Amino acid sequence: MLDIDASQGEGGGQILRTALSLSILTQTPVRLTKIRAKRSKPGLMRQHLSCVRAATEISAAVVTGDEIGSDSLSFAPGPVRAGVYAYAIGTAGSCALVLQTVLWPLLFADAESQVTIEGGTHVDMAPSFEFLKFSFFPVLAKMGVDTVLSLAKHGFYPGGGGKLQAQIRPWRQRNALDLQTRGEFVGQQALCLTANLDPAVTAKQLSEVERHLQWPRDSLQHQGLRNSHGIGNALMLSVQSRAHTEVVTAYGHKTRSSEYVAQLACDEIKRYLASDAVVGEHLADQLLLPLALVGGTFTTNLISEHFTTNAALIEKFLPVKFCVEQRDAHCFAVSCASP
């Protein structure tokens, strides 16, 4: 059994999710201690417990410590099994993070799987549906991954109630990733999602985007939602080049002004646009696991603590070594090879 101190590095839920995925993929039992020790509420929250139970179901794992608040977990998986799976988080916990936990093992199953997850589709500290649909999965498609993603219902914090669905086909043709240059600029878009909120929220956020980025008005869009449970707001900024579409998301909250939400998104997309790198800071750490499985190279504008933590954990499971080469102040080439 592989012992992992889950307080290492960034010390958040990503360590748990990556460890569960790789435990199933490599058929390595794992014991995690000090889970989320660096968070204000340490231990397993409902979202993390949903990841554990989803991983348990697809692999018939033997598990101890799978309860709310637990700071340790033992997980001994069996082989991954394709199937039709449905998971209800029960809160506004992120559907995307549960999906990413089971995605990698199910790609190596012997048949197609269908996964439905209910919870939050647009929540803080997690990928938005648009990020998955237009940024994350298109990169995976370059690597041969064949997955269809759909959104049945939006879910924001704290109401939740969203629904995400995915068809995951076996990963037959595995291609090394080569994503080092963006290519020519194609377009840009700002999309403001609101559910049961004053229209002034949209007007302020899009006005701030126009002011900070000087984007033309025809690239500023609003979508009012009628199928959302409760209230919510998300602002997505996307920049499309020939090789990749980068999506940045900032979420509204009762403690945040509309101007502040727009500022968060604009600052992040400015950092991206100031670089020649293809991949943004959040996508970079999410690409490490597939990169370890098939090899290749991509460039990113920032190496975060999430990145270094995830890389170190993957190297514990797989016989690989990540290499980071700094090409300039805001561009890093990331590659992976067997040591």
CSV table of C-alpha atoms in Angstrom, one decimal:
chain,number,residue,atom,x,y,z
A,1,MET,CA,0.0,0.0,0.0
A,2,LEU,CA,1.3,3.4,-1.0
A,3,ASP,CA,1.3,5.9,1.9
A,4,ILE,CA,0.6,9.5,1.0
A,5,ASP,CA,0.8,12.6,3.2
A,6,ALA,CA,-2.1,14.6,1.8
A,7,SER,CA,-1.0,17.8,3.5
A,8,GLN,CA,2.1,18.0,1.2
A,9,GLY,CA,2.4,21.0,-1.1
A,10,GLU,CA,-0.9,22.7,-1.9
A,11,GLY,CA,-2.6,20.3,0.5
A,12,GLY,CA,-6.1,20.4,-1.0
A,13,GLY,CA,-8.6,18.1,-2.5
A,14,GLN,CA,-6.7,17.7,-5.7
A,15,ILE,CA,-4.3,15.3,-4.0
A,16,LEU,CA,-7.2,13.0,-3.0
A,17,ARG,CA,-8.7,13.1,-6.6
A,18,THR,CA,-5.4,12.4,-8.3
A,19,ALA,CA,-4.6,9.6,-5.9
A,20,LEU,CA,-7.9,7.9,-6.4
A,21,SER,CA,-7.6,8.0,-10.2
A,22,LEU,CA,-4.1,6.7,-10.2
A,23,SER,CA,-4.8,4.1,-7.6
A,24,ILE,CA,-7.4,2.5,-9.9
A,25,LEU,CA,-5.3,3.0,-13.1
A,26,THR,CA,-2.2,1.3,-11.6
A,27,GLN,CA,-4.1,-1.1,-9.3
A,28,THR,CA,-2.1,0.3,-6.3
A,29,PRO,CA,-3.8,0.4,-2.9
A,30,VAL,CA,-3.3,3.8,-1.2
A,31,ARG,CA,-3.5,5.2,2.3
A,32,LEU,CA,-3.9,9.0,2.6
A,33,THR,CA,-3.4,10.8,5.8
A,34,LYS,CA,-3.9,14.5,6.8
A,35,ILE,CA,-6.5,15.0,4.1
A,36,ARG,CA,-7.0,18.7,3.3
A,37,ALA,CA,-5.1,19.6,6.4
A,38,LYS,CA,-4.3,23.1,5.1
A,39,ARG,CA,-7.9,24.0,4.6
A,40,SER,CA,-10.1,26.0,7.1
A,41,LYS,CA,-12.4,22.9,7.3
A,42,PRO,CA,-10.0,20.0,7.0
A,43,GLY,CA,-10.9,16.4,6.2
A,44,LEU,CA,-13.5,15.1,3.7
A,45,MET,CA,-16.3,17.4,2.8
A,46,ARG,CA,-19.4,16.1,0.9
A,47,GLN,CA,-17.8,16.9,-2.5
A,48,HIS,CA,-14.7,14.9,-1.7
A,49,LEU,CA,-16.7,12.1,-0.3
A,50,SER,CA,-18.6,12.0,-3.6
A,51,CYS,CA,-15.3,11.6,-5.4
A,52,VAL,CA,-14.4,8.7,-3.1
A,53,ARG,CA,-17.7,6.9,-3.5
A,54,ALA,CA,-17.7,7.4,-7.3
A,55,ALA,CA,-14.2,5.9,-7.5
A,56,THR,CA,-15.3,3.1,-5.2
A,57,GLU,CA,-18.2,2.2,-7.4
A,58,ILE,CA,-16.3,2.1,-10.7
A,59,SER,CA,-13.6,-0.2,-9.2
A,60,ALA,CA,-15.5,-2.2,-6.5
A,61,ALA,CA,-12.8,-0.8,-4.1
A,62,VAL,CA,-12.5,-1.8,-0.4
A,63,VAL,CA,-12.4,1.5,1.5
A,64,THR,CA,-12.1,2.7,5.1
A,65,GLY,CA,-12.4,6.2,6.4
A,66,ASP,CA,-15.0,7.3,3.8
A,67,GLU,CA,-17.1,9.6,6.0
A,68,ILE,CA,-17.6,13.3,6.4
A,69,GLY,CA,-14.7,15.0,8.3
A,70,SER,CA,-12.4,12.0,8.0
A,71,ASP,CA,-8.7,13.0,7.6
A,72,SER,CA,-7.5,9.6,6.6
A,73,LEU,CA,-8.6,7.1,3.9
A,74,SER,CA,-7.5,3.6,2.8
A,75,PHE,CA,-8.5,2.7,-0.8
A,76,ALA,CA,-7.9,-0.7,-2.4
A,77,PRO,CA,-9.4,-0.8,-5.9
A,78,GLY,CA,-10.3,-3.7,-8.2
A,79,PRO,CA,-10.2,-3.3,-12.0
A,80,VAL,CA,-12.2,-0.5,-13.5
A,81,ARG,CA,-15.7,-1.4,-14.8
A,82,ALA,CA,-17.6,0.4,-17.6
A,83,GLY,CA,-21.2,1.1,-16.8
A,84,VAL,CA,-24.0,3.7,-16.4
A,85,TYR,CA,-23.3,5.7,-13.3
A,86,ALA,CA,-25.2,8.5,-11.5
A,87,TYR,CA,-23.9,10.5,-8.5
A,88,ALA,CA,-25.7,13.1,-6.5
A,89,ILE,CA,-23.3,15.2,-4.4
A,90,GLY,CA,-26.2,16.6,-2.3
A,91,THR,CA,-24.7,20.1,-2.2
A,92,ALA,CA,-23.2,22.6,-4.6
A,93,GLY,CA,-20.0,20.6,-4.6
A,94,SER,CA,-18.4,20.6,-8.0
A,95,CYS,CA,-19.7,18.1,-10.6
A,96,ALA,CA,-16.5,18.8,-12.7
A,97,LEU,CA,-14.2,17.6,-10.0
A,98,VAL,CA,-16.1,14.4,-9.4
A,99,LEU,CA,-16.1,13.8,-13.2
A,100,GLN,CA,-12.3,14.3,-13.4
A,101,THR,CA,-11.8,11.7,-10.7
A,102,VAL,CA,-13.5,8.9,-12.6
A,103,LEU,CA,-12.7,10.1,-16.1
A,104,TRP,CA,-9.1,8.7,-16.3
A,105,PRO,CA,-10.0,5.1,-15.1
A,106,LEU,CA,-13.1,4.9,-17.2
A,107,LEU,CA,-11.1,5.8,-20.3
A,108,PHE,CA,-9.2,2.5,-19.8
A,109,ALA,CA,-12.4,0.4,-19.3
A,110,ASP,CA,-13.3,-2.1,-22.0
A,111,ALA,CA,-16.6,-0.4,-23.0
A,112,GLU,CA,-18.3,3.0,-23.1
A,113,SER,CA,-19.6,4.5,-19.8
A,114,GLN,CA,-22.3,7.1,-19.1
A,115,VAL,CA,-21.9,9.3,-16.1
A,116,THR,CA,-24.4,11.7,-14.6
A,117,ILE,CA,-23.5,14.0,-11.8
A,118,GLU,CA,-25.8,16.3,-9.8
A,119,GLY,CA,-24.4,19.2,-7.8
A,120,GLY,CA,-22.6,22.5,-8.7
A,121,THR,CA,-21.7,23.2,-12.3
A,122,HIS,CA,-20.5,26.7,-11.7
A,123,VAL,CA,-18.9,27.0,-8.3
A,124,ASP,CA,-15.8,28.7,-6.9
A,125,MET,CA,-12.4,26.9,-6.9
A,126,ALA,CA,-13.6,24.5,-9.6
A,127,PRO,CA,-13.8,24.3,-13.4
A,128,SER,CA,-16.9,25.7,-15.0
A,129,PHE,CA,-18.8,23.6,-17.6
A,130,GLU,CA,-17.6,26.0,-20.3
A,131,PHE,CA,-14.0,25.4,-19.2
A,132,LEU,CA,-14.5,21.7,-19.6
A,133,LYS,CA,-16.4,21.9,-22.8
A,134,PHE,CA,-14.4,24.4,-24.8
A,135,SER,CA,-10.9,24.3,-23.2
A,136,PHE,CA,-10.2,21.0,-21.3
A,137,PHE,CA,-11.9,18.4,-23.5
A,138,PRO,CA,-10.7,19.9,-26.8
A,139,VAL,CA,-7.1,19.5,-25.6
A,140,LEU,CA,-7.8,15.9,-24.6
A,141,ALA,CA,-9.3,15.3,-28.0
A,142,LYS,CA,-5.9,16.1,-29.5
A,143,MET,CA,-4.6,13.2,-27.4
A,144,GLY,CA,-7.3,10.8,-28.8
A,145,VAL,CA,-9.8,11.1,-25.9
A,146,ASP,CA,-13.4,10.6,-27.2
A,147,THR,CA,-15.9,12.1,-24.7
A,148,VAL,CA,-19.2,13.9,-25.2
A,149,LEU,CA,-20.1,16.4,-22.4
A,150,SER,CA,-23.5,18.0,-21.9
A,151,LEU,CA,-25.1,20.3,-19.4
A,152,ALA,CA,-28.7,19.4,-18.4
A,153,LYS,CA,-29.1,22.1,-15.7
A,154,HIS,CA,-27.0,24.9,-14.2
A,155,GLY,CA,-26.1,24.7,-10.5
A,156,PHE,CA,-24.5,27.6,-8.5
A,157,TYR,CA,-23.3,27.9,-4.9
A,158,PRO,CA,-25.0,27.5,-2.5
A,159,GLY,CA,-28.2,26.1,-4.2
A,160,GLY,CA,-26.6,23.5,-6.3
A,161,GLY,CA,-29.1,21.4,-8.3
A,162,GLY,CA,-27.1,21.4,-11.5
A,163,LYS,CA,-26.6,18.3,-13.7
A,164,LEU,CA,-23.7,17.3,-15.9
A,165,GLN,CA,-23.6,14.3,-18.2
A,166,ALA,CA,-20.7,12.6,-20.0
A,167,GLN,CA,-20.3,9.8,-22.4
A,168,ILE,CA,-16.8,8.3,-22.0
A,169,ARG,CA,-15.5,6.0,-24.7
A,170,PRO,CA,-12.5,3.8,-24.3
A,171,TRP,CA,-9.2,5.6,-25.1
A,172,ARG,CA,-8.0,3.6,-28.1
A,173,GLN,CA,-5.8,5.9,-30.1
A,174,ARG,CA,-3.4,7.6,-27.6
A,175,ASN,CA,-1.5,10.5,-29.1
A,176,ALA,CA,1.3,12.4,-27.5
A,177,LEU,CA,0.4,16.1,-26.9
A,178,ASP,CA,2.2,18.8,-28.8
A,179,LEU,CA,0.8,22.2,-27.7
A,180,GLN,CA,3.6,24.7,-27.8
A,181,THR,CA,2.4,27.6,-30.0
A,182,ARG,CA,-1.0,29.2,-30.1
A,183,GLY,CA,-1.1,30.0,-33.8
A,184,GLU,CA,-3.1,32.9,-35.2
A,185,PHE,CA,-5.7,34.7,-33.2
A,186,VAL,CA,-9.3,33.6,-34.0
A,187,GLY,CA,-11.6,35.5,-31.6
A,188,GLN,CA,-12.6,36.4,-28.1
A,189,GLN,CA,-15.8,36.4,-26.0
A,190,ALA,CA,-17.1,37.4,-22.7
A,191,LEU,CA,-20.2,35.5,-21.4
A,192,CYS,CA,-22.1,36.6,-18.3
A,193,LEU,CA,-24.4,34.0,-16.8
A,194,THR,CA,-27.0,35.1,-14.3
A,195,ALA,CA,-29.8,33.3,-12.6
A,196,ASN,CA,-32.5,35.2,-10.8
A,197,LEU,CA,-30.4,38.3,-10.4
A,198,ASP,CA,-30.9,42.0,-11.2
A,199,PRO,CA,-29.9,42.8,-14.9
A,200,ALA,CA,-27.7,45.5,-13.5
A,201,VAL,CA,-25.2,42.7,-12.5
A,202,THR,CA,-24.7,41.8,-16.2
A,203,ALA,CA,-24.5,45.4,-17.3
A,204,LYS,CA,-21.8,46.2,-14.7
A,205,GLN,CA,-19.7,43.1,-15.4
A,206,LEU,CA,-19.7,43.4,-19.2
A,207,SER,CA,-19.0,47.2,-18.9
A,208,GLU,CA,-16.0,46.4,-16.8
A,209,VAL,CA,-14.7,43.8,-19.3
A,210,GLU,CA,-15.1,46.4,-22.1
A,211,ARG,CA,-13.2,49.0,-20.0
A,212,HIS,CA,-10.4,46.8,-18.9
A,213,LEU,CA,-9.8,44.8,-22.1
A,214,GLN,CA,-11.1,47.1,-24.8
A,215,TRP,CA,-13.0,44.2,-26.3
A,216,PRO,CA,-15.7,45.1,-28.9
A,217,ARG,CA,-19.3,45.1,-27.7
A,218,ASP,CA,-20.3,42.4,-30.2
A,219,SER,CA,-18.0,40.0,-28.2
A,220,LEU,CA,-19.9,40.7,-24.9
A,221,GLN,CA,-22.8,38.3,-24.3
A,222,HIS,CA,-25.4,37.6,-21.6
A,223,GLN,CA,-27.3,34.5,-20.9
A,224,GLY,CA,-30.2,34.7,-18.4
A,225,LEU,CA,-31.0,31.2,-16.9
A,226,ARG,CA,-34.4,29.9,-16.2
A,227,ASN,CA,-33.5,26.4,-15.2
A,228,SER,CA,-31.2,27.2,-12.3
A,229,HIS,CA,-32.0,26.3,-8.7
A,230,GLY,CA,-31.5,29.5,-6.7
A,231,ILE,CA,-29.5,32.5,-7.7
A,232,GLY,CA,-26.1,32.6,-9.3
A,233,ASN,CA,-23.6,34.4,-11.5
A,234,ALA,CA,-20.5,33.4,-13.5
A,235,LEU,CA,-18.4,35.5,-15.9
A,236,MET,CA,-16.4,33.6,-18.5
A,237,LEU,CA,-13.8,35.1,-20.7
A,238,SER,CA,-12.5,33.1,-23.6
A,239,VAL,CA,-9.6,33.7,-26.1
A,240,GLN,CA,-9.5,31.4,-29.1
A,241,SER,CA,-6.4,30.8,-31.2
A,242,ARG,CA,-5.9,28.3,-33.9
A,243,ALA,CA,-4.4,25.7,-31.5
A,244,HIS,CA,-6.4,26.3,-28.3
A,245,THR,CA,-9.3,28.1,-26.6
A,246,GLU,CA,-8.4,29.4,-23.1
A,247,VAL,CA,-11.4,30.0,-20.8
A,248,VAL,CA,-11.2,32.0,-17.6
A,249,THR,CA,-14.1,32.0,-15.1
A,250,ALA,CA,-14.9,34.3,-12.1
A,251,TYR,CA,-17.9,33.6,-9.9
A,252,GLY,CA,-20.3,36.1,-8.3
A,253,HIS,CA,-20.9,35.9,-4.6
A,254,LYS,CA,-23.0,38.0,-2.2
A,255,THR,CA,-19.7,39.4,-0.7
A,256,ARG,CA,-18.3,40.4,-4.1
A,257,SER,CA,-19.3,43.4,-6.2
A,258,SER,CA,-19.9,43.0,-9.9
A,259,GLU,CA,-16.9,45.1,-10.6
A,260,TYR,CA,-14.7,42.9,-8.4
A,261,VAL,CA,-15.8,39.7,-10.2
A,262,ALA,CA,-15.0,41.3,-13.6
A,263,GLN,CA,-11.6,42.5,-12.2
A,264,LEU,CA,-10.7,38.9,-11.2
A,265,ALA,CA,-11.5,37.5,-14.7
A,266,CYS,CA,-9.8,40.4,-16.5
A,267,ASP,CA,-6.6,40.2,-14.5
A,268,GLU,CA,-6.3,36.5,-15.2
A,269,ILE,CA,-6.9,36.8,-18.9
A,270,LYS,CA,-4.5,39.7,-19.1
A,271,ARG,CA,-1.8,37.5,-17.5
A,272,TYR,CA,-2.5,34.9,-20.1
A,273,LEU,CA,-2.5,37.3,-23.0
A,274,ALA,CA,0.8,38.8,-21.8
A,275,SER,CA,2.5,35.5,-22.5
A,276,ASP,CA,3.1,33.4,-25.6
A,277,ALA,CA,2.2,30.2,-23.7
A,278,VAL,CA,-0.7,28.1,-25.0
A,279,VAL,CA,-2.2,26.9,-21.8
A,280,GLY,CA,-3.3,28.9,-18.8
A,281,GLU,CA,-2.4,28.3,-15.2
A,282,HIS,CA,-5.4,26.3,-14.2
A,283,LEU,CA,-5.5,24.0,-17.2
A,284,ALA,CA,-1.8,23.3,-16.8
A,285,ASP,CA,-2.0,21.2,-13.6
A,286,GLN,CA,-5.1,19.3,-15.0
A,287,LEU,CA,-3.1,18.2,-18.1
A,288,LEU,CA,-0.3,16.6,-16.1
A,289,LEU,CA,-2.0,13.2,-15.6
A,290,PRO,CA,-2.8,12.7,-19.3
A,291,LEU,CA,0.7,14.0,-20.2
A,292,ALA,CA,2.2,11.3,-17.9
A,293,LEU,CA,0.1,8.6,-19.6
A,294,VAL,CA,0.9,9.4,-23.3
A,295,GLY,CA,3.8,11.9,-23.2
A,296,GLY,CA,4.3,15.2,-25.1
A,297,THR,CA,4.9,18.9,-24.4
A,298,PHE,CA,2.8,21.9,-23.7
A,299,THR,CA,3.6,25.5,-22.7
A,300,THR,CA,2.0,27.4,-19.8
A,301,ASN,CA,2.3,30.9,-18.5
A,302,LEU,CA,2.6,30.0,-14.8
A,303,ILE,CA,3.7,27.1,-12.7
A,304,SER,CA,1.4,27.1,-9.6
A,305,GLU,CA,1.7,25.2,-6.3
A,306,HIS,CA,-1.3,23.1,-7.6
A,307,PHE,CA,1.0,22.2,-10.5
A,308,THR,CA,4.0,21.2,-8.5
A,309,THR,CA,1.9,19.3,-6.0
A,310,ASN,CA,0.1,17.3,-8.7
A,311,ALA,CA,3.4,16.6,-10.5
A,312,ALA,CA,5.1,15.2,-7.4
A,313,LEU,CA,2.1,13.0,-6.6
A,314,ILE,CA,1.9,11.5,-10.2
A,315,GLU,CA,5.6,10.7,-10.0
A,316,LYS,CA,4.9,8.5,-6.9
A,317,PHE,CA,2.5,6.3,-8.9
A,318,LEU,CA,4.0,6.2,-12.4
A,319,PRO,CA,7.6,5.7,-13.7
A,320,VAL,CA,7.7,9.2,-15.2
A,321,LYS,CA,9.5,12.5,-14.6
A,322,PHE,CA,8.2,15.9,-15.5
A,323,CYS,CA,10.5,18.5,-16.9
A,324,VAL,CA,9.8,22.2,-16.8
A,325,GLU,CA,11.9,24.5,-19.0
A,326,GLN,CA,11.5,28.2,-18.6
A,327,ARG,CA,11.6,29.8,-22.1
A,328,ASP,CA,11.0,33.4,-20.9
A,329,ALA,CA,9.6,35.2,-17.9
A,330,HIS,CA,6.0,34.1,-18.7
A,331,CYS,CA,6.4,30.9,-20.7
A,332,PHE,CA,7.3,27.5,-19.4
A,333,ALA,CA,7.5,24.3,-21.5
A,334,VAL,CA,6.3,21.2,-19.7
A,335,SER,CA,7.2,17.7,-20.9
A,336,CYS,CA,7.1,14.2,-19.5
A,337,ALA,CA,9.3,11.2,-20.1
A,338,SER,CA,10.3,8.0,-18.4
A,339,PRO,CA,13.4,8.5,-16.2
